[in-house]
Amino acid sequence: MKTKIKRLAALLLALTMLFTLVACSSGGDDTNSGDNTNSGDTIKVGFAQVGHESDWRTASTKSAQSTFSAENGYELSFVDCDNNTARQLEAVRNFIQQKMDYIIIDPIADTGWDTVLTECEDAKIPVVVIDRNITDSDKYVSWVGSDFKTEGLACGEWLAAYAKAKGISEVKPLVIEGSTGASATNGRTEGFKEIADREGWTIIDSQNGDFTEDGGQEVMESYCQSYKGQFNVVICQNDNEAYGAMTAMDNAGVTYGVDGDVIIVSFDSNKRAVELVKDGKLNATFECNPLAAPTVDEVIKKLEKGESVEKEIYMKESWLANEDIVPSITINGTTHEIIHVTDEVLANRAY
Ligand code: GZL
């Protein structure tokens, strides 16, 4: 009898040890059961960037390269898609083949994405969208960017208040748009036009300057030939277009800025543009913050820990002017200070 009890005890002990061993080893498997959480080594990130068209883009790229660095635990595969949508889709598909842990996309155009995002989903590779929007698919875990329509509304509201404060009775705007199909272009155009329609302004013309300095100059040269003496405002949908527009107006003998005949504003607010605002060459600039990468790093680190993340994260931005005659504007019920650009403001610009 005693022998039987001993055998049973030995069997129970062996089974207990076996079960313990299996539980420990299966725990290790769970953390890598294809749910894409990393096993603690380098995080492979593929970034399909729009291109290299503007100072804003350069700041965005530098921010990503410094954030997704080896010392921060990343292996970054960066592709400059040169404003070519086919190249961008190809880059994302290559990232899938290379079995990236995460894919980051700044979409050149806001449509044409559902098929490739479905392929990412099938490959269990989370996608984070930054900056511009994707409007024909929501198969991404998070978007970190700017509210472009609000930027356009802010520009319109500031201009309405500024014209009133300066006693300008008739606002006759020209617009130099960003790249066709970009959500930044669509939002800024929509927002500004909403205010223009409310104020009864006639937008004389609105053409694509492709977010580049050359593009801004070419469009402004055409405007100066077609509309010289008929316009008193130029809305440039990014800083680089404004630089080109200034060159064109200089060449055409059109004065602009605080002491000129034409009010000129830009979007983005890189340091060079803010300096031009301080100098009165630009009347105002409406910031679009390019430094999304640190926020994307936070999103990825949360996902690595299996934590949930916000679907939409908006960048903090401000609006800056040379003169302090418009202290604030109200957008969608929220009042925003207009920053008067001083030496100190300029010195503290991050990019
Ligand atoms: C906006 C960004 C735009 C910038 C341009 O978030 O996508 O693209 O306004 C850049 O400078 O080219």
mmCIF file of C-alpha atoms in Angstrom, residues 39-259:
data_model
loop_
_atom_site.group_PDB
_atom_site.id
_atom_site.type_symbol
_atom_site.label_atom_id
_atom_site.label_comp_id
_atom_site.label_asym_id
_atom_site.label_seq_id
_atom_site.Cartn_x
_atom_site.Cartn_y
_atom_site.Cartn_z
ATOM 1 C CA SER A 39 10.587 40.829 -28.111
ATOM 2 C CA GLY A 40 12.478 43.803 -26.664
ATOM 3 C CA ASP A 41 15.102 44.132 -29.413
ATOM 4 C CA THR A 42 15.293 46.830 -32.106
ATOM 5 C CA ILE A 43 11.997 48.111 -33.484
ATOM 6 C CA LYS A 44 12.010 48.088 -37.288
ATOM 7 C CA VAL A 45 10.161 51.121 -38.689
ATOM 8 C CA GLY A 46 9.536 51.919 -42.346
ATOM 9 C CA PHE A 47 8.755 55.584 -43.120
ATOM 10 C CA ALA A 48 7.328 56.541 -46.543
ATOM 11 C CA GLN A 49 7.889 60.320 -46.609
ATOM 12 C CA VAL A 50 6.147 62.679 -49.107
ATOM 13 C CA GLY A 51 9.364 64.012 -50.576
ATOM 14 C CA HIS A 52 11.786 66.918 -50.098
ATOM 15 C CA GLU A 53 9.746 69.798 -51.576
ATOM 16 C CA SER A 54 9.902 72.311 -48.732
ATOM 17 C CA ASP A 55 11.645 73.504 -45.571
ATOM 18 C CA TRP A 56 8.695 72.049 -43.673
ATOM 19 C CA ARG A 57 9.400 68.629 -45.196
ATOM 20 C CA THR A 58 13.067 68.881 -44.282
ATOM 21 C CA ALA A 59 12.139 69.620 -40.668
ATOM 22 C CA SER A 60 9.709 66.682 -40.680
ATOM 23 C CA THR A 61 12.353 64.300 -42.061
ATOM 24 C CA LYS A 62 15.055 65.462 -39.632
ATOM 25 C CA SER A 63 12.634 64.989 -36.738
ATOM 26 C CA ALA A 64 11.896 61.413 -37.845
ATOM 27 C CA GLN A 65 15.552 60.522 -38.393
ATOM 28 C CA SER A 66 16.567 61.821 -34.967
ATOM 29 C CA THR A 67 13.603 60.182 -33.219
ATOM 30 C CA PHE A 68 13.713 56.737 -34.844
ATOM 31 C CA SER A 69 17.439 56.333 -34.218
ATOM 32 C CA ALA A 70 19.465 53.315 -33.099
ATOM 33 C CA GLU A 71 20.094 54.872 -29.698
ATOM 34 C CA ASN A 72 16.319 55.172 -29.275
ATOM 35 C CA GLY A 73 15.935 51.471 -30.061
ATOM 36 C CA TYR A 74 14.889 51.770 -33.695
ATOM 37 C CA GLU A 75 16.066 50.606 -37.090
ATOM 38 C CA LEU A 76 14.613 53.178 -39.542
ATOM 39 C CA SER A 77 14.064 52.435 -43.218
ATOM 40 C CA PHE A 78 13.380 55.852 -44.767
ATOM 41 C CA VAL A 79 12.053 56.348 -48.295
ATOM 42 C CA ASP A 80 11.772 59.825 -49.887
ATOM 43 C CA CYS A 81 8.876 59.266 -52.305
ATOM 44 C CA ASP A 82 9.595 62.483 -54.231
ATOM 45 C CA ASN A 83 5.928 63.517 -54.365
ATOM 46 C CA ASN A 84 5.206 60.383 -56.463
ATOM 47 C CA THR A 85 2.145 58.445 -55.282
ATOM 48 C CA ALA A 86 3.088 55.237 -57.164
ATOM 49 C CA ARG A 87 6.514 55.299 -55.536
ATOM 50 C CA GLN A 88 4.929 55.768 -52.130
ATOM 51 C CA LEU A 89 2.639 52.731 -52.557
ATOM 52 C CA GLU A 90 5.660 50.714 -53.733
ATOM 53 C CA ALA A 91 7.631 51.806 -50.672
ATOM 54 C CA VAL A 92 4.856 50.626 -48.343
ATOM 55 C CA ARG A 93 4.649 47.248 -50.121
ATOM 56 C CA ASN A 94 8.406 46.855 -49.810
ATOM 57 C CA PHE A 95 8.120 47.558 -46.088
ATOM 58 C CA ILE A 96 5.604 44.704 -45.874
ATOM 59 C CA GLN A 97 8.036 42.371 -47.664
ATOM 60 C CA GLN A 98 10.796 43.471 -45.305
ATOM 61 C CA LYS A 99 8.528 42.556 -42.354
ATOM 62 C CA MET A 100 8.697 45.953 -40.646
ATOM 63 C CA ASP A 101 7.336 46.107 -37.105
ATOM 64 C CA TYR A 102 5.602 49.407 -37.911
ATOM 65 C CA ILE A 103 4.968 51.464 -41.043
ATOM 66 C CA ILE A 104 4.709 55.265 -40.960
ATOM 67 C CA ILE A 105 3.113 57.070 -43.907
ATOM 68 C CA ASP A 106 2.859 60.786 -44.684
ATOM 69 C CA PRO A 107 0.394 60.429 -47.589
ATOM 70 C CA ILE A 108 1.182 62.473 -50.693
ATOM 71 C CA ALA A 109 -2.467 62.233 -51.713
ATOM 72 C CA ASP A 110 -5.426 61.603 -49.427
ATOM 73 C CA THR A 111 -6.991 58.831 -51.555
ATOM 74 C CA GLY A 112 -5.901 55.507 -53.119
ATOM 75 C CA TRP A 113 -4.906 53.872 -49.817
ATOM 76 C CA ASP A 114 -7.418 51.152 -48.827
ATOM 77 C CA THR A 115 -5.885 48.297 -50.851
ATOM 78 C CA VAL A 116 -2.330 48.719 -49.559
ATOM 79 C CA LEU A 117 -3.523 49.404 -46.001
ATOM 80 C CA THR A 118 -5.486 46.133 -46.187
ATOM 81 C CA GLU A 119 -2.234 44.410 -47.186
ATOM 82 C CA CYS A 120 -0.542 45.941 -44.118
ATOM 83 C CA GLU A 121 -3.444 44.736 -41.948
ATOM 84 C CA ASP A 122 -3.197 41.214 -43.420
ATOM 85 C CA ALA A 123 0.536 41.258 -42.659
ATOM 86 C CA LYS A 124 -0.269 42.373 -39.072
ATOM 87 C CA ILE A 125 1.915 45.470 -39.437
ATOM 88 C CA PRO A 126 0.430 48.502 -37.637
ATOM 89 C CA VAL A 127 0.401 51.707 -39.692
ATOM 90 C CA VAL A 128 0.744 55.206 -38.222
ATOM 91 C CA VAL A 129 -0.218 58.083 -40.519
ATOM 92 C CA ILE A 130 1.434 61.454 -39.907
ATOM 93 C CA ASP A 131 0.825 64.992 -41.100
ATOM 94 C CA ARG A 132 -1.541 64.706 -44.041
ATOM 95 C CA ASN A 133 -4.757 62.701 -43.981
ATOM 96 C CA ILE A 134 -6.019 59.542 -45.672
ATOM 97 C CA THR A 135 -9.705 59.956 -46.528
ATOM 98 C CA ASP A 136 -10.568 56.631 -48.208
ATOM 99 C CA SER A 137 -9.483 54.187 -45.503
ATOM 100 C CA ASP A 138 -9.210 54.007 -41.703
ATOM 101 C CA LYS A 139 -6.999 50.922 -41.605
ATOM 102 C CA TYR A 140 -4.304 52.560 -39.517
ATOM 103 C CA VAL A 141 -3.847 52.589 -35.744
ATOM 104 C CA SER A 142 -3.266 56.317 -35.311
ATOM 105 C CA TRP A 143 -2.927 59.630 -37.174
ATOM 106 C CA VAL A 144 -0.737 62.448 -35.837
ATOM 107 C CA GLY A 145 -1.064 65.747 -37.681
ATOM 108 C CA SER A 146 -2.691 69.139 -38.133
ATOM 109 C CA ASP A 147 -6.185 70.415 -38.712
ATOM 110 C CA PHE A 148 -5.678 72.018 -42.103
ATOM 111 C CA LYS A 149 -9.183 73.455 -42.395
ATOM 112 C CA THR A 150 -8.670 75.230 -39.062
ATOM 113 C CA GLU A 151 -5.429 76.651 -40.425
ATOM 114 C CA GLY A 152 -7.378 78.032 -43.401
ATOM 115 C CA LEU A 153 -10.121 79.407 -41.165
ATOM 116 C CA ALA A 154 -7.512 81.089 -38.962
ATOM 117 C CA CYS A 155 -5.920 82.744 -41.982
ATOM 118 C CA GLY A 156 -9.311 84.046 -43.129
ATOM 119 C CA GLU A 157 -10.395 85.260 -39.703
ATOM 120 C CA TRP A 158 -7.055 87.011 -39.120
ATOM 121 C CA LEU A 159 -7.252 88.689 -42.538
ATOM 122 C CA ALA A 160 -10.821 89.888 -41.871
ATOM 123 C CA ALA A 161 -9.802 91.387 -38.530
ATOM 124 C CA TYR A 162 -6.561 92.810 -39.932
ATOM 125 C CA ALA A 163 -8.302 94.495 -42.902
ATOM 126 C CA LYS A 164 -10.840 96.027 -40.524
ATOM 127 C CA ALA A 165 -8.139 97.258 -38.158
ATOM 128 C CA LYS A 166 -6.172 98.777 -41.059
ATOM 129 C CA GLY A 167 -9.252 100.340 -42.637
ATOM 130 C CA ILE A 168 -8.931 98.260 -45.821
ATOM 131 C CA SER A 169 -12.411 98.368 -47.296
ATOM 132 C CA GLU A 170 -11.944 95.826 -50.073
ATOM 133 C CA VAL A 171 -10.045 92.546 -49.748
ATOM 134 C CA LYS A 172 -8.983 91.223 -53.179
ATOM 135 C CA PRO A 173 -7.107 87.950 -52.595
ATOM 136 C CA LEU A 174 -5.060 85.671 -54.797
ATOM 137 C CA VAL A 175 -4.218 82.151 -53.577
ATOM 138 C CA ILE A 176 -1.135 80.061 -54.344
ATOM 139 C CA GLU A 177 -2.271 76.536 -53.494
ATOM 140 C CA GLY A 178 -0.199 73.589 -52.303
ATOM 141 C CA SER A 179 0.136 70.277 -54.139
ATOM 142 C CA THR A 180 -3.081 69.080 -55.765
ATOM 143 C CA GLY A 181 -4.692 66.221 -53.840
ATOM 144 C CA ALA A 182 -2.846 66.907 -50.600
ATOM 145 C CA SER A 183 -5.151 67.201 -47.599
ATOM 146 C CA ALA A 184 -3.103 70.226 -46.480
ATOM 147 C CA THR A 185 -4.071 71.971 -49.699
ATOM 148 C CA ASN A 186 -7.702 70.872 -49.485
ATOM 149 C CA GLY A 187 -8.118 71.960 -45.860
ATOM 150 C CA ARG A 188 -6.418 75.337 -46.164
ATOM 151 C CA THR A 189 -8.331 76.107 -49.364
ATOM 152 C CA GLU A 190 -11.667 75.074 -47.816
ATOM 153 C CA GLY A 191 -11.130 76.999 -44.596
ATOM 154 C CA PHE A 192 -10.008 80.232 -46.233
ATOM 155 C CA LYS A 193 -12.826 80.080 -48.816
ATOM 156 C CA GLU A 194 -15.406 79.657 -46.028
ATOM 157 C CA ILE A 195 -14.329 82.993 -44.540
ATOM 158 C CA ALA A 196 -13.983 84.638 -47.963
ATOM 159 C CA ASP A 197 -17.550 83.645 -48.817
ATOM 160 C CA ARG A 198 -18.798 84.937 -45.455
ATOM 161 C CA GLU A 199 -16.965 88.241 -45.912
ATOM 162 C CA GLY A 200 -17.997 88.630 -49.546
ATOM 163 C CA TRP A 201 -14.424 88.539 -50.857
ATOM 164 C CA THR A 202 -13.909 87.392 -54.456
ATOM 165 C CA ILE A 203 -10.871 85.136 -54.713
ATOM 166 C CA ILE A 204 -9.447 86.456 -57.984
ATOM 167 C CA ASP A 205 -7.498 83.263 -58.781
ATOM 168 C CA SER A 206 -6.234 80.116 -57.042
ATOM 169 C CA GLN A 207 -3.508 78.031 -58.705
ATOM 170 C CA ASN A 208 -1.200 75.173 -57.672
ATOM 171 C CA GLY A 209 2.288 76.235 -56.569
ATOM 172 C CA ASP A 210 3.127 72.654 -55.480
ATOM 173 C CA PHE A 211 4.488 73.755 -52.086
ATOM 174 C CA THR A 212 7.767 74.784 -53.720
ATOM 175 C CA GLU A 213 9.615 78.121 -54.063
ATOM 176 C CA ASP A 214 9.840 77.732 -57.845
ATOM 177 C CA GLY A 215 6.145 76.920 -57.979
ATOM 178 C CA GLY A 216 5.269 79.983 -55.930
ATOM 179 C CA GLN A 217 7.403 82.211 -58.132
ATOM 180 C CA GLU A 218 5.955 80.847 -61.375
ATOM 181 C CA VAL A 219 2.361 81.295 -60.217
ATOM 182 C CA MET A 220 3.063 84.795 -58.853
ATOM 183 C CA GLU A 221 4.771 85.832 -62.110
ATOM 184 C CA SER A 222 1.627 84.763 -63.938
ATOM 185 C CA TYR A 223 -0.553 86.626 -61.429
ATOM 186 C CA CYS A 224 1.510 89.811 -61.791
ATOM 187 C CA GLN A 225 1.083 89.666 -65.555
ATOM 188 C CA SER A 226 -2.657 88.967 -65.365
ATOM 189 C CA TYR A 227 -3.811 90.877 -62.279
ATOM 190 C CA LYS A 228 -1.293 93.624 -61.462
ATOM 191 C CA GLY A 229 -3.130 96.436 -59.660
ATOM 192 C CA GLN A 230 -6.221 94.259 -59.145
ATOM 193 C CA PHE A 231 -5.158 92.346 -55.999
ATOM 194 C CA ASN A 232 -4.095 93.407 -52.496
ATOM 195 C CA VAL A 233 -3.637 90.022 -50.756
ATOM 196 C CA VAL A 234 -1.630 86.865 -51.579
ATOM 197 C CA ILE A 235 -2.332 83.696 -49.590
ATOM 198 C CA CYS A 236 0.640 81.314 -49.962
ATOM 199 C CA GLN A 237 -0.177 77.798 -48.754
ATOM 200 C CA ASN A 238 3.355 77.291 -47.490
ATOM 201 C CA ASP A 239 6.479 79.307 -46.679
ATOM 202 C CA ASN A 240 8.453 78.278 -49.742
ATOM 203 C CA GLU A 241 5.723 79.458 -52.090
ATOM 204 C CA ALA A 242 5.804 82.806 -50.275
ATOM 205 C CA TYR A 243 9.555 83.118 -50.855
ATOM 206 C CA GLY A 244 9.003 82.537 -54.568
ATOM 207 C CA ALA A 245 6.058 84.957 -54.657
ATOM 208 C CA MET A 246 8.198 87.677 -53.073
ATOM 209 C CA THR A 247 10.832 87.229 -55.776
ATOM 210 C CA ALA A 248 8.175 87.496 -58.478
ATOM 211 C CA MET A 249 6.649 90.624 -56.935
ATOM 212 C CA ASP A 250 10.087 92.196 -56.521
ATOM 213 C CA ASN A 251 10.731 91.564 -60.213
ATOM 214 C CA ALA A 252 7.334 93.002 -61.147
ATOM 215 C CA GLY A 253 7.720 96.082 -58.967
ATOM 216 C CA VAL A 254 4.828 95.085 -56.689
ATOM 217 C CA THR A 255 5.337 96.081 -53.044
ATOM 218 C CA TYR A 256 4.199 93.745 -50.266
ATOM 219 C CA GLY A 257 4.326 93.231 -46.518
ATOM 220 C CA VAL A 258 3.514 95.625 -43.693
ATOM 221 C CA ASP A 259 4.630 98.713 -45.641
#
